[in-house]
């Protein structure tokens, strides 16, 4: 008989597989052979259409209110900015570091909770910040004067990614908690994805990027990016999160930046020293400690994963 304190195995498996799925998104961007904004456009467009088709097929799509679309414009635009910044960071500093930088949004979320919602900052948050930045220093600080301007820009863009993602999470949370948006999670993700695709398409047009998908590898990469990153991974995470403690969620979501970094080293031969691995480990530990929430606050605490 299953013990009362044993975590649900199905939810654990869904959480692990979902985290692994979204860890592949930065790799798909790297090999897509299209511009960074265009890859974001196809991720959100293809992903949104996949979700729309699934919701209609299952009879779970409900009619949207115009006010709901209006409230989702802010998170949709923020998600678009997140992808514009993140995809460029991936191209400049590699999938591993770009994903790690984006996951610093957990600290911004906690700070916003303190400033806006008067939530108390616990000791583990401050300890997490210290650990995370100590770990980040070997990755970007020791050789800062030796790296090129493009690499420095990539680090900056990765940091802005975290800011944009925090705005996405906060605006979505506000719209839901205030009752402005009452959509089921899958439909909310679908609408946000399609709105982001519209914004990304407009940005790509202004930038003059081509929307042409040049070859079979690009098609495969973009469809994989949409399916694994925007549909499969997040559907599994959404189903698993309500059944697991917040601390377990935070720990398992760290599979995403950890795997992204490891795959960056294995597939793209990222130059890595022992000190770099120590830095990654400390940063991940800091993010986990900083994002930890007691079980009683689990329902209000967002996860620590780059979308």
Coordinates of C-alpha atoms in Angstrom, one line a residue:
X1 CA 0.0 0.0 0.0
X2 CA 1.3 3.4 -0.9
X3 CA 2.5 5.4 2.1
X4 CA 0.7 8.6 3.0
X5 CA 3.8 10.7 2.5
X6 CA 4.9 9.1 -0.7
X7 CA 4.8 11.5 -3.7
X8 CA 2.5 10.5 -6.6
X9 CA 4.6 8.6 -9.0
X10 CA 2.6 9.6 -12.1
X11 CA 2.9 13.3 -11.2
X12 CA 6.7 12.9 -10.6
X13 CA 7.1 11.2 -13.9
X14 CA 5.1 13.9 -15.7
X15 CA 7.2 16.6 -14.0
X16 CA 10.5 15.0 -14.9
X17 CA 9.5 14.4 -18.6
X18 CA 8.0 17.9 -18.9
X19 CA 11.2 19.5 -17.6
X20 CA 13.3 17.4 -19.9
X21 CA 11.1 18.4 -22.9
X22 CA 11.4 22.1 -22.3
X23 CA 15.2 21.7 -21.8
X24 CA 15.4 21.0 -25.5
X25 CA 13.9 24.3 -26.7
X26 CA 17.2 26.2 -26.7
X27 CA 18.8 23.4 -28.8
X28 CA 16.1 23.6 -31.4
X29 CA 16.6 27.4 -31.6
X30 CA 20.3 26.8 -32.2
X31 CA 19.8 24.5 -35.2
X32 CA 16.7 26.2 -36.7
X33 CA 18.6 28.2 -39.4
X34 CA 16.2 31.1 -39.1
X35 CA 16.4 34.5 -37.3
X36 CA 15.9 34.6 -33.5
X37 CA 12.6 36.5 -33.7
X38 CA 11.3 34.3 -36.5
X39 CA 12.1 31.1 -34.5
X40 CA 10.1 32.6 -31.6
X41 CA 7.2 33.5 -34.0
X42 CA 7.0 29.9 -35.3
X43 CA 7.3 28.4 -31.8
X44 CA 4.4 30.4 -30.6
X45 CA 2.4 30.2 -33.8
X46 CA 2.8 26.5 -34.3
X47 CA 2.4 25.8 -30.6
X48 CA -0.7 27.9 -30.3
X49 CA -2.3 26.2 -33.3
X50 CA -1.4 22.8 -31.9
X51 CA -3.1 23.7 -28.6
X52 CA -6.1 25.2 -30.4
X53 CA -6.6 22.0 -32.5
X54 CA -6.3 19.8 -29.4
X55 CA -8.8 21.9 -27.4
X56 CA -11.3 21.9 -30.2
X57 CA -10.9 18.2 -30.8
X58 CA -11.5 17.5 -27.1
X59 CA -14.4 19.9 -26.9
X60 CA -12.6 22.0 -24.3
X61 CA -12.5 25.3 -26.1
X62 CA -14.8 27.9 -24.8
X63 CA -15.8 31.2 -26.3
X64 CA -13.4 34.1 -25.4
X65 CA -14.6 37.4 -24.0
X66 CA -13.0 40.5 -25.6
X67 CA -12.0 41.7 -22.1
X68 CA -10.0 38.4 -21.6
X69 CA -8.1 38.9 -24.8
X70 CA -7.3 42.5 -23.7
X71 CA -6.0 41.3 -20.3
X72 CA -3.8 38.7 -22.0
X73 CA -2.2 41.2 -24.3
X74 CA 0.3 42.3 -21.6
X75 CA 1.6 38.8 -20.8
X76 CA 1.5 37.9 -24.5
X77 CA 3.7 40.9 -25.3
X78 CA 6.0 40.1 -22.4
X79 CA 6.4 36.5 -23.5
X80 CA 7.3 37.8 -27.0
X81 CA 10.0 40.1 -25.5
X82 CA 11.2 37.2 -23.5
X83 CA 11.7 35.0 -26.6
X84 CA 13.3 37.8 -28.6
X85 CA 15.9 38.4 -25.9
X86 CA 16.4 34.7 -25.0
X87 CA 16.8 33.4 -28.6
X88 CA 19.4 36.1 -29.3
X89 CA 21.2 35.2 -26.1
X90 CA 21.2 31.5 -27.1
X91 CA 23.0 32.4 -30.4
X92 CA 25.6 34.7 -28.6
X93 CA 26.5 32.7 -25.5
X94 CA 25.0 29.2 -26.1
X95 CA 21.9 27.4 -24.9
X96 CA 23.3 26.5 -21.5
X97 CA 24.3 29.9 -20.1
X98 CA 21.3 31.7 -21.8
X99 CA 18.9 29.3 -20.1
X100 CA 20.6 29.6 -16.8
X101 CA 20.5 33.4 -17.0
X102 CA 16.8 33.4 -17.8
X103 CA 16.0 31.3 -14.8
X104 CA 17.0 34.1 -12.5
X105 CA 13.4 35.3 -12.9
X106 CA 12.7 33.4 -9.7
X107 CA 14.4 36.1 -7.7
X108 CA 12.6 38.9 -9.6
X109 CA 9.3 37.1 -8.8
X110 CA 10.1 37.0 -5.1
X111 CA 11.2 40.7 -5.1
X112 CA 7.9 41.6 -6.9
X113 CA 6.0 39.7 -4.3
X114 CA 7.7 41.6 -1.5
X115 CA 7.3 45.1 -3.2
X116 CA 3.8 44.6 -4.6
X117 CA 2.0 42.0 -2.5
X118 CA 3.9 42.6 0.8
X119 CA 5.1 39.0 0.9
X120 CA 7.8 38.4 3.5
X121 CA 11.3 37.5 2.1
X122 CA 12.7 34.5 4.1
X123 CA 16.3 33.8 4.8
X124 CA 16.5 31.2 2.1
X125 CA 15.8 33.8 -0.6
X126 CA 18.7 35.9 0.5
X127 CA 21.0 32.8 0.7
X128 CA 19.8 31.7 -2.7
X129 CA 20.7 35.1 -4.3
X130 CA 24.2 34.9 -2.8
X131 CA 24.8 31.3 -4.0
X132 CA 23.4 32.0 -7.4
X133 CA 25.6 35.0 -8.1
X134 CA 28.7 33.4 -6.6
X135 CA 28.1 30.5 -9.0
X136 CA 27.5 32.8 -12.0
X137 CA 30.7 34.7 -11.5
X138 CA 33.0 31.9 -12.8
X139 CA 30.8 31.6 -15.9
X140 CA 30.7 35.3 -16.9
X141 CA 32.8 37.3 -14.5
X142 CA 36.3 35.9 -14.4
X143 CA 36.9 36.4 -18.2
X144 CA 34.7 39.4 -18.7
X145 CA 37.5 41.5 -20.0
X146 CA 38.6 38.8 -22.4
X147 CA 35.3 38.0 -24.1
X148 CA 34.0 39.8 -27.1
X149 CA 31.3 42.5 -27.3
X150 CA 28.8 40.0 -28.7
X151 CA 29.3 37.6 -25.8
X152 CA 28.7 40.4 -23.3
X153 CA 25.6 41.4 -25.2
X154 CA 24.4 37.8 -24.9
X155 CA 24.8 37.9 -21.2
X156 CA 22.9 41.1 -21.0
X157 CA 20.1 39.8 -23.2
X158 CA 19.9 36.6 -21.0
X159 CA 19.4 38.8 -18.0
X160 CA 16.7 40.8 -19.7
X161 CA 15.0 37.5 -20.6
X162 CA 14.5 36.9 -16.9
X163 CA 12.9 40.3 -16.4
X164 CA 10.5 39.8 -19.3
X165 CA 9.5 36.4 -18.1
X166 CA 8.9 37.7 -14.6
X167 CA 6.6 40.3 -16.1
X168 CA 4.8 37.6 -18.1
X169 CA 4.3 35.5 -14.9
X170 CA 3.2 38.5 -12.8
X171 CA 0.7 39.9 -15.3
X172 CA -0.8 36.4 -16.0
X173 CA -1.1 35.8 -12.2
X174 CA -2.8 39.2 -11.7
X175 CA -5.3 38.6 -14.5
X176 CA -6.2 35.2 -13.0
X177 CA -6.3 36.2 -9.4
X178 CA -8.3 39.3 -10.0
X179 CA -10.9 37.3 -12.0
X180 CA -10.2 39.2 -15.2
X181 CA -9.3 35.9 -17.0
X182 CA -11.1 32.6 -16.1
X183 CA -9.7 30.4 -18.8
X184 CA -8.5 26.8 -18.2
X185 CA -4.7 26.6 -18.2
X186 CA -4.4 25.0 -21.6
X187 CA -6.6 27.6 -23.3
X188 CA -4.8 30.4 -21.5
X189 CA -1.5 29.1 -22.8
X190 CA -3.0 28.8 -26.3
X191 CA -4.3 32.4 -26.3
X192 CA -1.1 33.8 -24.9
X193 CA 0.9 31.8 -27.5
X194 CA -1.1 33.1 -30.4
X195 CA -1.0 36.7 -29.1
X196 CA 2.8 36.4 -28.7
X197 CA 3.0 35.1 -32.3
X198 CA 1.3 38.2 -33.6
X199 CA 3.7 40.5 -31.7
X200 CA 6.7 38.4 -32.8
X201 CA 5.5 38.5 -36.4
X202 CA 5.2 42.3 -36.3
X203 CA 8.7 42.6 -34.7
X204 CA 10.2 40.3 -37.3
X205 CA 8.6 42.3 -40.0
X206 CA 10.1 45.6 -38.7
X207 CA 13.5 43.9 -38.4
X208 CA 13.3 42.7 -41.9
X209 CA 13.8 39.0 -41.0
X210 CA 12.7 36.4 -43.6
X211 CA 9.8 34.1 -42.6
X212 CA 11.0 31.5 -45.1
X213 CA 11.8 28.1 -43.6
X214 CA 14.8 27.2 -45.7
X215 CA 15.2 23.4 -45.3
X216 CA 13.9 20.2 -43.8
X217 CA 16.2 20.6 -40.7
X218 CA 14.6 24.0 -40.1
X219 CA 11.1 22.6 -40.4
X220 CA 11.9 19.8 -38.0
X221 CA 13.6 22.1 -35.5
X222 CA 10.7 24.6 -35.5
X223 CA 8.0 21.9 -35.2
X224 CA 10.0 20.3 -32.4
X225 CA 10.5 23.7 -30.7
X226 CA 6.7 24.3 -30.8
X227 CA 5.7 20.8 -29.8
X228 CA 8.2 20.0 -27.0
X229 CA 8.6 23.5 -25.7
X230 CA 5.1 25.0 -26.0
X231 CA 2.7 22.1 -25.9
X232 CA 4.0 18.7 -24.6
X233 CA 6.3 20.0 -21.9
X234 CA 4.0 22.6 -20.5
X235 CA 0.9 20.4 -20.6
X236 CA 2.8 17.8 -18.5
X237 CA 4.1 20.5 -16.1
X238 CA 0.6 22.0 -15.7
X239 CA -0.9 18.6 -14.8
X240 CA 1.8 17.6 -12.4
X241 CA 2.3 20.9 -10.4
X242 CA -0.9 20.8 -8.3
X243 CA -0.1 17.3 -7.0
X244 CA 3.5 18.0 -5.8
X245 CA 5.1 20.1 -3.0
X246 CA 6.6 23.4 -4.1
X247 CA 10.1 22.3 -3.1
X248 CA 9.9 19.2 -5.3
X249 CA 8.6 21.3 -8.2
X250 CA 11.5 23.8 -7.8
X251 CA 14.0 20.9 -7.7
X252 CA 12.7 19.1 -10.7
X253 CA 12.4 22.2 -12.8
X254 CA 16.2 22.7 -12.3
X255 CA 16.5 19.8 -14.7
X256 CA 15.8 22.3 -17.5
X257 CA 18.8 24.7 -17.1
X258 CA 21.1 21.8 -16.0
X259 CA 20.3 19.7 -19.0
X260 CA 20.5 22.7 -21.4
X261 CA 24.0 23.3 -20.1
X262 CA 25.1 19.7 -20.3
X263 CA 23.6 19.3 -23.9
X264 CA 25.3 22.6 -24.9
X265 CA 28.7 21.1 -23.8
X266 CA 28.0 17.7 -25.4
X267 CA 26.4 18.8 -28.7
X268 CA 28.1 22.2 -29.4
X269 CA 31.4 21.6 -27.6
X270 CA 31.1 24.6 -25.3
X271 CA 34.5 25.2 -23.7
X272 CA 34.0 24.3 -20.1
X273 CA 36.4 24.2 -17.1
X274 CA 36.0 22.5 -13.8
X275 CA 35.4 25.9 -12.3
X276 CA 32.5 26.4 -14.7
X277 CA 30.8 23.2 -13.5
X278 CA 31.2 24.3 -9.9
X279 CA 29.6 27.6 -10.9
X280 CA 26.7 25.9 -12.6
X281 CA 26.1 23.7 -9.6
X282 CA 26.2 26.7 -7.2
X283 CA 23.8 28.7 -9.4
X284 CA 21.3 25.9 -9.7
X285 CA 21.5 25.3 -5.9
X286 CA 21.0 29.0 -5.3
X287 CA 18.0 29.1 -7.7
X288 CA 16.5 26.1 -5.9
X289 CA 17.0 27.6 -2.4
X290 CA 15.7 31.0 -3.5
X291 CA 12.6 29.6 -5.1
X292 CA 11.7 27.2 -2.2
X293 CA 8.3 27.8 -0.8
X294 CA 6.6 26.1 2.2
X295 CA 3.8 23.7 1.2
X296 CA 1.2 26.1 2.5
X297 CA 2.3 28.7 0.0
X298 CA 2.7 26.3 -2.9
X299 CA -0.4 27.3 -4.8
X300 CA 0.7 30.9 -5.0
X301 CA 4.3 30.2 -6.0
X302 CA 5.3 30.2 -9.6
X303 CA 7.9 27.7 -10.9
X304 CA 11.5 28.3 -11.8
X305 CA 11.6 27.4 -15.4
X306 CA 12.3 29.3 -18.6
X307 CA 9.4 28.8 -21.0

